[in-house]
Amino acid sequence: MSLFSRNVGTLDRAVRISAGVLLIALAAMGSIGAWGYLGVVPLLTGLFGNCPAYSLLGWRTCAPRAR
């Protein structure tokens, strides 16, 4: 298994993208402070469909691709 293969499923991606956008928006409005910009992490993992932590732990929330 490659370190950069897709390992984040559709529902997981949607939740990550939504949470990332929400955190960034709240930080931009000053509601939650600068730490909200950490929402970039779930946003990017959702957009790319790959979570490095999942790769290290051997987890995946999507079906394996057929060869």
Short mmCIF file of N, CA and C in Angstrom, two decimals, residues 25-50:
data_model
loop_
_atom_site.label_atom_id
_atom_site.label_comp_id
_atom_site.label_asym_id
_atom_site.label_seq_id
_atom_site.Cartn_x
_atom_site.Cartn_y
_atom_site.Cartn_z
N ALA A 25 -13.66 29.35 8.77
CA ALA A 25 -14.60 30.48 8.76
C ALA A 25 -14.74 31.08 10.15
N LEU A 26 -14.86 30.24 11.17
CA LEU A 26 -14.97 30.74 12.54
C LEU A 26 -13.71 31.48 12.97
N ALA A 27 -12.55 30.97 12.57
CA ALA A 27 -11.29 31.65 12.90
C ALA A 27 -11.20 32.99 12.17
N ALA A 28 -11.63 33.04 10.91
CA ALA A 28 -11.58 34.28 10.13
C ALA A 28 -12.51 35.34 10.72
N MET A 29 -13.63 34.90 11.32
CA MET A 29 -14.57 35.85 11.95
C MET A 29 -14.13 36.23 13.36
N GLY A 30 -13.10 35.58 13.87
CA GLY A 30 -12.61 35.89 15.20
C GLY A 30 -13.40 35.21 16.32
N SER A 31 -14.25 34.26 15.98
CA SER A 31 -15.08 33.60 16.99
C SER A 31 -14.32 32.61 17.86
N ILE A 32 -13.34 31.92 17.29
CA ILE A 32 -12.68 30.86 18.05
C ILE A 32 -11.17 31.04 18.17
N GLY A 33 -10.64 32.09 17.65
CA GLY A 33 -9.20 32.33 17.75
C GLY A 33 -8.43 31.71 16.59
N ALA A 34 -7.14 31.96 16.61
CA ALA A 34 -6.28 31.55 15.50
C ALA A 34 -6.14 30.04 15.38
N TRP A 35 -6.35 29.29 16.44
CA TRP A 35 -6.21 27.83 16.35
C TRP A 35 -7.21 27.23 15.36
N GLY A 36 -8.26 27.95 15.04
CA GLY A 36 -9.25 27.47 14.08
C GLY A 36 -8.68 27.29 12.69
N TYR A 37 -7.56 27.96 12.41
CA TYR A 37 -6.92 27.79 11.11
C TYR A 37 -6.32 26.39 10.95
N LEU A 38 -6.27 25.62 12.03
CA LEU A 38 -5.89 24.22 11.91
C LEU A 38 -6.93 23.43 11.12
N GLY A 39 -8.05 24.07 10.82
CA GLY A 39 -9.06 23.46 9.96
C GLY A 39 -8.53 23.18 8.57
N VAL A 40 -7.37 23.74 8.24
CA VAL A 40 -6.74 23.47 6.96
C VAL A 40 -6.39 21.97 6.86
N VAL A 41 -6.04 21.35 7.97
CA VAL A 41 -5.65 19.94 7.96
C VAL A 41 -6.81 19.04 7.52
N PRO A 42 -7.97 19.07 8.20
CA PRO A 42 -9.06 18.21 7.71
C PRO A 42 -9.55 18.62 6.31
N LEU A 43 -9.48 19.91 5.99
CA LEU A 43 -9.88 20.35 4.66
C LEU A 43 -9.01 19.70 3.59
N LEU A 44 -7.72 19.75 3.76
CA LEU A 44 -6.81 19.17 2.76
C LEU A 44 -6.91 17.65 2.70
N THR A 45 -7.01 17.00 3.86
CA THR A 45 -7.13 15.53 3.83
C THR A 45 -8.44 15.11 3.16
N GLY A 46 -9.48 15.91 3.35
CA GLY A 46 -10.74 15.61 2.68
C GLY A 46 -10.68 15.86 1.19
N LEU A 47 -10.05 16.94 0.77
CA LEU A 47 -9.94 17.26 -0.65
C LEU A 47 -9.07 16.24 -1.40
N PHE A 48 -7.98 15.83 -0.78
CA PHE A 48 -7.07 14.89 -1.44
C PHE A 48 -7.48 13.43 -1.25
N GLY A 49 -8.34 13.15 -0.27
CA GLY A 49 -8.79 11.77 -0.05
C GLY A 49 -7.74 10.89 0.60
N ASN A 50 -6.75 11.51 1.23
CA ASN A 50 -5.68 10.76 1.87
C ASN A 50 -5.39 11.35 3.23
#
